MMTF fields as JSON, N, C-alpha, C and O atoms, coordinates in Angstrom:
{
  "mmtfVersion": "1.0.0",
  "mmtfProducer": "UNKNOWN",
  "numBonds": 395,
  "numAtoms": 396,
  "numGroups": 99,
  "numChains": 1,
  "numModels": 1,
  "chainsPerModel": [1],
  "groupsPerChain": [99],
  "chainIdList": ["A"],
  "bondAtomList": [4, 2, 8, 6, 12, 10, 16, 14, 20, 18, 24, 22, 28, 26, 32, 30, 36, 34, 40, 38, 44, 42, 48, 46, 52, 50, 56, 54, 60, 58, 64, 62, 68, 66, 72, 70, 76, 74, 80, 78, 84, 82, 88, 86, 92, 90, 96, 94, 100, 98, 104, 102, 108, 106, 112, 110, 116, 114, 120, 118, 124, 122, 128, 126, 132, 130, 136, 134, 140, 138, 144, 142, 148, 146, 152, 150, 156, 154, 160, 158, 164, 162, 168, 166, 172, 170, 176, 174, 180, 178, 184, 182, 188, 186, 192, 190, 196, 194, 200, 198, 204, 202, 208, 206, 212, 210, 216, 214, 220, 218, 224, 222, 228, 226, 232, 230, 236, 234, 240, 238, 244, 242, 248, 246, 252, 250, 256, 254, 260, 258, 264, 262, 268, 266, 272, 270, 276, 274, 280, 278, 284, 282, 288, 286, 292, 290, 296, 294, 300, 298, 304, 302, 308, 306, 312, 310, 316, 314, 320, 318, 324, 322, 328, 326, 332, 330, 336, 334, 340, 338, 344, 342, 348, 346, 352, 350, 356, 354, 360, 358, 364, 362, 368, 366, 372, 370, 376, 374, 380, 378, 384, 382, 388, 386, 392, 390],
  "bondOrderList": [1, 1, 1, 1, 1, 1, 1, 1, 1, 1, 1, 1, 1, 1, 1, 1, 1, 1, 1, 1, 1, 1, 1, 1, 1, 1, 1, 1, 1, 1, 1, 1, 1, 1, 1, 1, 1, 1, 1, 1, 1, 1, 1, 1, 1, 1, 1, 1, 1, 1, 1, 1, 1, 1, 1, 1, 1, 1, 1, 1, 1, 1, 1, 1, 1, 1, 1, 1, 1, 1, 1, 1, 1, 1, 1, 1, 1, 1, 1, 1, 1, 1, 1, 1, 1, 1, 1, 1, 1, 1, 1, 1, 1, 1, 1, 1, 1, 1],
  "groupList": [{"groupName": "MET", "atomNameList": ["N", "CA", "C", "O"], "elementList": ["N", "C", "C", "O"], "formalChargeList": [0, 0, 0, 0], "bondAtomList": [1, 0, 2, 1, 3, 2], "bondOrderList": [1, 1, 2], "singleLetterCode": "M", "chemCompType": "L-PEPTIDE LINKING"}, {"groupName": "ALA", "atomNameList": ["N", "CA", "C", "O"], "elementList": ["N", "C", "C", "O"], "formalChargeList": [0, 0, 0, 0], "bondAtomList": [1, 0, 2, 1, 3, 2], "bondOrderList": [1, 1, 2], "singleLetterCode": "A", "chemCompType": "L-PEPTIDE LINKING"}, {"groupName": "THR", "atomNameList": ["N", "CA", "C", "O"], "elementList": ["N", "C", "C", "O"], "formalChargeList": [0, 0, 0, 0], "bondAtomList": [1, 0, 2, 1, 3, 2], "bondOrderList": [1, 1, 2], "singleLetterCode": "T", "chemCompType": "L-PEPTIDE LINKING"}, {"groupName": "PRO", "atomNameList": ["N", "CA", "C", "O"], "elementList": ["N", "C", "C", "O"], "formalChargeList": [0, 0, 0, 0], "bondAtomList": [1, 0, 2, 1, 3, 2], "bondOrderList": [1, 1, 2], "singleLetterCode": "P", "chemCompType": "L-PEPTIDE LINKING"}, {"groupName": "ILE", "atomNameList": ["N", "CA", "C", "O"], "elementList": ["N", "C", "C", "O"], "formalChargeList": [0, 0, 0, 0], "bondAtomList": [1, 0, 2, 1, 3, 2], "bondOrderList": [1, 1, 2], "singleLetterCode": "I", "chemCompType": "L-PEPTIDE LINKING"}, {"groupName": "SER", "atomNameList": ["N", "CA", "C", "O"], "elementList": ["N", "C", "C", "O"], "formalChargeList": [0, 0, 0, 0], "bondAtomList": [1, 0, 2, 1, 3, 2], "bondOrderList": [1, 1, 2], "singleLetterCode": "S", "chemCompType": "L-PEPTIDE LINKING"}, {"groupName": "ARG", "atomNameList": ["N", "CA", "C", "O"], "elementList": ["N", "C", "C", "O"], "formalChargeList": [0, 0, 0, 0], "bondAtomList": [1, 0, 2, 1, 3, 2], "bondOrderList": [1, 1, 2], "singleLetterCode": "R", "chemCompType": "L-PEPTIDE LINKING"}, {"groupName": "ASP", "atomNameList": ["N", "CA", "C", "O"], "elementList": ["N", "C", "C", "O"], "formalChargeList": [0, 0, 0, 0], "bondAtomList": [1, 0, 2, 1, 3, 2], "bondOrderList": [1, 1, 2], "singleLetterCode": "D", "chemCompType": "L-PEPTIDE LINKING"}, {"groupName": "PHE", "atomNameList": ["N", "CA", "C", "O"], "elementList": ["N", "C", "C", "O"], "formalChargeList": [0, 0, 0, 0], "bondAtomList": [1, 0, 2, 1, 3, 2], "bondOrderList": [1, 1, 2], "singleLetterCode": "F", "chemCompType": "L-PEPTIDE LINKING"}, {"groupName": "GLY", "atomNameList": ["N", "CA", "C", "O"], "elementList": ["N", "C", "C", "O"], "formalChargeList": [0, 0, 0, 0], "bondAtomList": [1, 0, 2, 1, 3, 2], "bondOrderList": [1, 1, 2], "singleLetterCode": "G", "chemCompType": "PEPTIDE LINKING"}, {"groupName": "TYR", "atomNameList": ["N", "CA", "C", "O"], "elementList": ["N", "C", "C", "O"], "formalChargeList": [0, 0, 0, 0], "bondAtomList": [1, 0, 2, 1, 3, 2], "bondOrderList": [1, 1, 2], "singleLetterCode": "Y", "chemCompType": "L-PEPTIDE LINKING"}, {"groupName": "HIS", "atomNameList": ["N", "CA", "C", "O"], "elementList": ["N", "C", "C", "O"], "formalChargeList": [0, 0, 0, 0], "bondAtomList": [1, 0, 2, 1, 3, 2], "bondOrderList": [1, 1, 2], "singleLetterCode": "H", "chemCompType": "L-PEPTIDE LINKING"}, {"groupName": "GLU", "atomNameList": ["N", "CA", "C", "O"], "elementList": ["N", "C", "C", "O"], "formalChargeList": [0, 0, 0, 0], "bondAtomList": [1, 0, 2, 1, 3, 2], "bondOrderList": [1, 1, 2], "singleLetterCode": "E", "chemCompType": "L-PEPTIDE LINKING"}, {"groupName": "LEU", "atomNameList": ["N", "CA", "C", "O"], "elementList": ["N", "C", "C", "O"], "formalChargeList": [0, 0, 0, 0], "bondAtomList": [1, 0, 2, 1, 3, 2], "bondOrderList": [1, 1, 2], "singleLetterCode": "L", "chemCompType": "L-PEPTIDE LINKING"}, {"groupName": "ASN", "atomNameList": ["N", "CA", "C", "O"], "elementList": ["N", "C", "C", "O"], "formalChargeList": [0, 0, 0, 0], "bondAtomList": [1, 0, 2, 1, 3, 2], "bondOrderList": [1, 1, 2], "singleLetterCode": "N", "chemCompType": "L-PEPTIDE LINKING"}, {"groupName": "LYS", "atomNameList": ["N", "CA", "C", "O"], "elementList": ["N", "C", "C", "O"], "formalChargeList": [0, 0, 0, 0], "bondAtomList": [1, 0, 2, 1, 3, 2], "bondOrderList": [1, 1, 2], "singleLetterCode": "K", "chemCompType": "L-PEPTIDE LINKING"}, {"groupName": "GLN", "atomNameList": ["N", "CA", "C", "O"], "elementList": ["N", "C", "C", "O"], "formalChargeList": [0, 0, 0, 0], "bondAtomList": [1, 0, 2, 1, 3, 2], "bondOrderList": [1, 1, 2], "singleLetterCode": "Q", "chemCompType": "L-PEPTIDE LINKING"}, {"groupName": "TRP", "atomNameList": ["N", "CA", "C", "O"], "elementList": ["N", "C", "C", "O"], "formalChargeList": [0, 0, 0, 0], "bondAtomList": [1, 0, 2, 1, 3, 2], "bondOrderList": [1, 1, 2], "singleLetterCode": "W", "chemCompType": "L-PEPTIDE LINKING"}, {"groupName": "VAL", "atomNameList": ["N", "CA", "C", "O"], "elementList": ["N", "C", "C", "O"], "formalChargeList": [0, 0, 0, 0], "bondAtomList": [1, 0, 2, 1, 3, 2], "bondOrderList": [1, 1, 2], "singleLetterCode": "V", "chemCompType": "L-PEPTIDE LINKING"}],
  "groupTypeList": [0, 1, 2, 3, 1, 4, 5, 6, 7, 1, 8, 6, 9, 5, 8, 1, 8, 10, 1, 1, 6, 2, 11, 11, 12, 11, 7, 9, 12, 11, 6, 13, 13, 14, 13, 8, 1, 5, 2, 15, 7, 4, 3, 7, 10, 13, 13, 16, 13, 17, 5, 7, 6, 2, 16, 18, 13, 7, 3, 12, 4, 18, 9, 5, 0, 13, 18, 3, 6, 2, 6, 16, 4, 1, 7, 9, 5, 1, 6, 10, 15, 11, 1, 5, 7, 8, 13, 11, 1, 13, 13, 6, 7, 4, 7, 16, 15, 1, 11],
  "groupIdList": [1, 2, 3, 4, 5, 6, 7, 8, 9, 10, 11, 12, 13, 14, 15, 16, 17, 18, 19, 20, 21, 22, 23, 24, 25, 26, 27, 28, 29, 30, 31, 32, 33, 34, 35, 36, 37, 38, 39, 40, 41, 42, 43, 44, 45, 46, 47, 48, 49, 50, 51, 52, 53, 54, 55, 56, 57, 58, 59, 60, 61, 62, 63, 64, 65, 66, 67, 68, 69, 70, 71, 72, 73, 74, 75, 76, 77, 78, 79, 80, 81, 82, 83, 84, 85, 86, 87, 88, 89, 90, 91, 92, 93, 94, 95, 96, 97, 98, 99],
  "secStructList": [7, 7, 7, 7, 1, 1, 7, 2, 2, 2, 2, 2, 2, 2, 2, 2, 2, 2, 2, 2, 2, 6, 6, 6, 7, 2, 2, 2, 2, 2, 2, 2, 2, 2, 2, 2, 2, 2, 4, 4, 4, 1, 7, 2, 2, 2, 2, 2, 2, 2, 2, 2, 2, 2, 6, 6, 1, 7, 2, 2, 2, 2, 2, 2, 2, 2, 2, 2, 2, 2, 2, 2, 2, 2, 6, 6, 1, 1, 7, 7, 1, 1, 2, 2, 2, 2, 2, 2, 2, 2, 2, 2, 2, 2, 2, 2, 2, 2, 7],
  "xCoordList": [150.056, 149.636, 148.495, 148.692, 147.432, 146.375, 146.905, 147.7, 146.421, 146.807, 146.199, 145.0, 147.097, 146.461, 145.414, 145.447, 144.42, 143.314, 143.884, 143.281, 144.999, 145.578, 146.867, 147.669, 147.057, 148.185, 149.417, 149.272, 150.599, 151.792, 151.894, 152.295, 151.498, 151.555, 150.591, 150.902, 149.416, 148.476, 149.063, 148.913, 149.723, 150.335, 151.583, 151.892, 152.264, 153.411, 152.89, 153.521, 151.687, 151.121, 150.905, 150.964, 150.665, 150.435, 151.618, 151.57, 152.826, 154.093, 154.394, 154.878, 154.115, 154.292, 153.471, 153.912, 152.188, 151.204, 151.762, 151.829, 152.159, 152.54, 153.979, 154.231, 154.838, 156.092, 155.75, 156.433, 154.738, 154.353, 153.845, 154.179, 153.057, 152.588, 153.568, 153.338, 154.711, 155.785, 156.997, 158.127, 156.647, 157.714, 158.691, 159.883, 158.039, 158.733, 159.686, 160.642, 159.392, 160.25, 161.185, 160.828, 162.352, 163.255, 163.46, 163.35, 163.732, 164.076, 162.887, 163.03, 161.709, 160.464, 160.265, 160.076, 160.306, 160.118, 161.074, 160.69, 162.392, 163.407, 163.065, 163.156, 162.66, 162.309, 161.165, 161.305, 160.112, 158.964, 159.35, 158.916, 160.15, 160.61, 161.514, 161.495, 162.214, 163.017, 162.08, 162.306, 161.038, 160.042, 159.397, 159.267, 158.986, 158.344, 159.192, 158.677, 160.473, 161.36, 161.459, 161.662, 161.33, 161.401, 160.097, 160.096, 159.049, 157.811, 157.84, 156.975, 158.786, 158.858, 159.219, 159.031, 159.798, 160.261, 159.326, 159.706, 158.143, 157.124, 156.623, 156.171, 156.698, 156.151, 154.594, 153.835, 154.171, 152.767, 151.916, 150.83, 152.434, 151.541, 151.123, 150.065, 152.073, 151.769, 150.766, 149.859, 150.908, 149.869, 148.521, 147.494, 148.488, 147.222, 146.628, 145.423, 147.47, 147.036, 146.542, 145.582, 147.168, 146.66, 145.351, 144.461, 145.205, 143.841, 142.835, 141.747, 143.09, 142.068, 141.623, 140.424, 142.514, 142.195, 141.548, 140.755, 141.822, 141.289, 139.958, 139.201, 139.568, 138.305, 137.117, 135.97, 137.483, 136.374, 136.255, 135.324, 137.175, 137.167, 136.655, 136.773, 136.09, 135.768, 136.918, 137.957, 136.859, 138.111, 138.566, 139.751, 137.712, 138.103, 138.927, 139.805, 138.662, 139.476, 140.832, 141.791, 140.948, 142.152, 142.992, 144.193, 142.417, 143.06, 143.536, 144.676, 142.763, 143.125, 144.316, 144.907, 144.735, 145.833, 147.096, 148.239, 146.747, 147.772, 148.339, 149.556, 147.521, 147.95, 148.987, 150.024, 148.698, 149.633, 150.884, 151.941, 150.932, 152.186, 152.981, 154.21, 152.387, 152.973, 153.544, 154.618, 152.87, 153.361, 154.628, 155.597, 154.558, 155.729, 156.916, 158.033, 156.834, 157.896, 158.419, 159.603, 157.565, 158.031, 158.641, 159.565, 158.125, 158.849, 160.07, 160.72, 160.294, 161.426, 161.191, 162.119, 160.0, 159.757, 159.598, 159.66, 159.406, 159.387, 160.239, 160.236, 160.929, 161.796, 161.633, 161.653, 161.465, 161.366, 162.404, 162.624, 163.099, 164.108, 163.452, 164.102, 162.315, 161.649, 160.137, 159.573, 159.505, 158.118, 157.375, 156.233, 158.03, 157.314, 157.347, 156.435, 158.312, 158.31, 157.119, 156.434, 156.932, 155.737, 154.442, 153.469, 154.436, 153.21, 152.946, 151.811, 153.98, 153.811, 153.23, 152.39, 153.765, 153.307, 151.845, 151.08, 151.427, 149.993, 149.174, 148.151, 149.598, 148.849, 148.686, 147.604, 149.74, 149.677, 148.607, 147.92, 148.548, 147.543, 146.149, 145.247, 145.956, 144.581, 144.341, 143.273, 145.253, 144.944, 144.576, 143.669, 145.302, 144.956, 143.542, 142.853, 143.111, 141.785, 140.736, 139.646, 141.099, 140.103, 139.814, 138.725, 140.74, 140.655, 140.249, 140.142],
  "yCoordList": [116.252, 116.692, 115.623, 114.408, 116.154, 115.252, 114.543, 115.059, 113.321, 112.611, 113.179, 113.438, 113.355, 114.03, 113.107, 111.879, 113.865, 113.089, 112.2, 111.196, 112.627, 111.842, 111.233, 111.952, 109.998, 109.385, 109.607, 109.806, 109.56, 109.682, 108.693, 109.015, 107.441, 106.391, 106.694, 106.395, 107.29, 107.651, 108.698, 108.621, 109.671, 110.693, 110.139, 110.585, 109.263, 108.566, 107.727, 107.629, 107.161, 106.292, 107.12, 106.562, 108.39, 109.178, 109.177, 109.008, 109.368, 109.327, 107.956, 107.84, 106.93, 105.501, 105.264, 104.683, 105.741, 105.455, 106.114, 105.516, 107.437, 108.071, 107.496, 107.435, 107.111, 106.471, 105.217, 104.929, 104.437, 103.141, 103.594, 102.931, 104.674, 105.054, 105.558, 105.518, 106.07, 106.632, 105.614, 105.959, 104.31, 103.352, 103.221, 102.929, 103.47, 103.532, 104.7, 104.65, 105.831, 106.989, 106.894, 107.364, 106.317, 106.062, 107.412, 107.425, 108.416, 109.648, 110.186, 110.593, 110.094, 110.499, 109.606, 110.088, 108.367, 107.409, 107.569, 107.43, 107.874, 108.162, 109.378, 109.366, 110.452, 111.81, 111.485, 111.824, 110.873, 110.555, 109.738, 110.002, 108.748, 107.777, 108.617, 108.33, 109.518, 110.364, 111.071, 111.111, 111.619, 112.366, 111.347, 111.622, 110.189, 109.138, 108.743, 108.506, 108.7, 108.406, 109.607, 109.389, 110.813, 111.913, 112.231, 113.065, 111.535, 111.748, 111.306, 111.709, 110.497, 110.239, 111.289, 111.232, 112.35, 113.503, 114.716, 115.825, 114.535, 115.712, 115.998, 115.094, 117.227, 117.521, 117.306, 117.6, 116.744, 116.435, 117.612, 117.465, 118.893, 120.019, 120.289, 120.844, 119.836, 120.075, 119.052, 119.341, 117.81, 116.809, 117.16, 116.882, 117.791, 118.264, 119.536, 119.763, 120.193, 121.447, 120.941, 121.478, 120.017, 119.413, 118.775, 118.953, 118.017, 117.37, 118.402, 118.302, 119.348, 120.449, 121.138, 121.363, 121.483, 122.279, 121.338, 121.858, 120.2, 119.284, 118.754, 118.392, 118.666, 118.183, 119.026, 118.582, 120.337, 121.195, 121.303, 121.91, 120.727, 120.793, 119.446, 118.405, 119.52, 118.419, 117.634, 118.226, 116.291, 115.451, 115.693, 115.497, 116.116, 116.395, 117.747, 117.919, 118.607, 119.822, 119.574, 120.143, 118.694, 118.315, 117.59, 117.844, 116.709, 115.93, 116.896, 116.764, 117.848, 118.866, 119.672, 120.23, 119.798, 120.395, 119.304, 119.57, 118.219, 117.245, 116.678, 116.583, 116.337, 115.599, 116.4, 115.86, 117.666, 118.509, 118.687, 118.574, 118.937, 119.101, 117.766, 117.822, 116.652, 115.389, 115.082, 114.483, 115.468, 115.331, 116.072, 115.576, 117.342, 118.246, 117.661, 117.89, 116.953, 116.292, 115.152, 115.136, 114.263, 113.218, 113.668, 113.023, 114.809, 115.227, 116.204, 116.641, 116.488, 117.272, 118.744, 119.51, 119.187, 120.655, 121.334, 122.559, 120.577, 121.01, 120.103, 118.874, 120.805, 120.015, 120.368, 121.551, 119.406, 119.628, 118.797, 117.634, 119.475, 118.736, 117.765, 116.801, 117.975, 117.255, 117.251, 118.161, 116.185, 116.039, 117.171, 117.488, 117.773, 118.931, 120.075, 120.898, 120.235, 121.434, 121.179, 122.122, 120.016, 119.786, 120.005, 120.459, 119.651, 119.837, 121.33, 121.79, 122.06, 123.504, 124.165, 125.064, 123.624, 124.154, 123.862, 124.735, 122.639, 122.199, 123.158, 123.691, 123.375, 124.157, 125.656, 126.24, 126.18, 127.488, 127.543, 128.539, 126.339, 126.273, 126.253, 126.846, 125.571, 125.573, 127.0, 127.537, 127.651, 129.021, 129.943, 130.76, 129.843, 130.666, 130.347, 131.266, 129.096, 128.72, 129.269, 129.677, 129.27, 129.769, 131.176, 131.59, 132.009, 133.462, 133.944, 135.153],
  "zCoordList": [170.225, 169.026, 168.412, 168.433, 167.935, 167.229, 166.029, 165.244, 165.925, 164.771, 163.414, 163.317, 162.379, 161.218, 160.594, 160.685, 159.908, 159.395, 158.119, 157.741, 157.546, 156.496, 157.08, 157.675, 156.925, 157.499, 156.543, 155.336, 157.152, 156.511, 155.365, 154.247, 155.714, 154.624, 153.456, 152.304, 153.761, 152.655, 151.772, 150.552, 152.327, 151.536, 150.851, 149.746, 151.398, 150.777, 149.5, 148.448, 149.755, 148.654, 147.354, 146.258, 147.47, 146.185, 145.452, 144.233, 146.117, 145.309, 144.738, 143.611, 145.498, 145.028, 143.849, 142.857, 143.953, 142.831, 141.507, 140.433, 141.722, 140.38, 139.922, 138.719, 140.801, 140.433, 139.674, 138.691, 140.052, 139.386, 138.04, 137.057, 137.887, 136.585, 135.766, 134.557, 136.181, 135.295, 135.231, 134.883, 135.606, 135.611, 134.36, 134.453, 133.23, 131.91, 131.765, 130.991, 132.577, 132.561, 133.749, 134.83, 133.606, 134.684, 135.521, 136.747, 134.851, 135.53, 136.497, 137.65, 135.776, 136.528, 137.738, 138.855, 137.521, 138.63, 139.702, 140.864, 139.413, 140.396, 141.219, 142.447, 140.511, 141.148, 142.183, 143.358, 141.78, 142.671, 143.821, 144.943, 143.598, 144.648, 145.607, 146.804, 145.21, 146.196, 147.153, 148.363, 146.592, 147.385, 148.296, 149.489, 147.814, 148.566, 149.842, 150.935, 149.597, 150.777, 151.741, 152.935, 151.295, 152.173, 153.018, 153.924, 152.661, 153.386, 154.799, 155.576, 155.184, 156.668, 157.585, 158.8, 156.899, 157.661, 157.509, 157.886, 156.98, 156.823, 158.22, 158.922, 158.618, 159.935, 160.025, 159.101, 161.275, 161.502, 161.172, 160.612, 161.543, 161.415, 159.948, 159.654, 159.016, 157.463, 157.064, 156.284, 157.601, 157.187, 157.78, 157.162, 159.015, 159.475, 158.767, 158.655, 158.388, 157.614, 156.142, 155.59, 155.632, 154.379, 154.524, 153.692, 155.584, 155.931, 156.147, 155.581, 156.888, 157.234, 155.961, 155.794, 155.064, 153.938, 152.775, 151.99, 152.68, 151.611, 151.986, 151.085, 153.33, 153.802, 153.346, 153.301, 152.992, 152.666, 151.089, 150.559, 150.437, 148.884, 148.354, 148.999, 147.165, 146.458, 146.079, 145.79, 146.043, 145.725, 144.36, 144.091, 143.433, 142.022, 142.02, 141.175, 142.879, 143.016, 143.463, 142.943, 144.467, 144.983, 143.999, 143.907, 143.267, 142.223, 141.185, 140.741, 140.766, 139.745, 140.072, 139.147, 141.288, 141.785, 141.903, 141.532, 142.399, 142.74, 141.381, 141.221, 140.491, 139.257, 138.428, 138.042, 138.165, 137.261, 138.065, 137.444, 139.292, 139.999, 140.068, 140.043, 140.149, 140.131, 138.825, 138.783, 137.624, 136.402, 136.139, 135.563, 136.615, 136.461, 137.262, 136.797, 138.374, 139.043, 138.045, 137.709, 137.614, 136.818, 135.494, 134.999, 134.881, 133.602, 133.758, 132.808, 135.079, 135.361, 135.318, 135.578, 135.003, 134.914, 136.306, 136.403, 137.318, 138.655, 139.569, 139.504, 140.381, 141.42, 142.756, 143.097, 143.586, 145.038, 145.693, 145.353, 146.729, 147.408, 148.447, 148.852, 148.838, 149.952, 149.716, 149.109, 150.224, 150.049, 150.8, 150.468, 151.81, 152.536, 151.63, 151.71, 150.753, 149.805, 148.758, 148.362, 148.38, 147.474, 148.135, 147.532, 149.476, 150.21, 150.389, 150.261, 150.678, 150.787, 149.486, 149.505, 148.378, 147.021, 146.867, 146.457, 147.191, 147.105, 148.065, 147.636, 149.316, 150.267, 149.591, 149.642, 149.013, 148.436, 147.263, 147.032, 146.544, 145.414, 145.932, 145.34, 147.044, 147.748, 148.228, 147.937, 148.939, 149.303, 148.249, 148.413, 147.07, 145.968, 145.397, 144.954, 145.4, 144.868, 145.845, 145.444, 147.151, 148.139, 148.052, 148.45, 147.536, 147.438, 146.148, 145.947]
}
């Protein structure tokens, strides 16, 4: 299988970044760090799919989808059991924007 354009560590970094930003909100930080830990088990095909879909989008568009979903995790209004669930939701957002 080809190496994904986005590395697992880079995707993990997004959870770590937002966890650091929500450090004062213990529950939000904890939820994001749980997803950070689960990124080691994201299937490679999902990372490749994410890479393929985001390469054609402007980074601001990707950020406009990523930031609100991450805030929802931090404030508890969205819950994901695993980072791959979060990634699936982002991919659905991209698909909806494309159509």
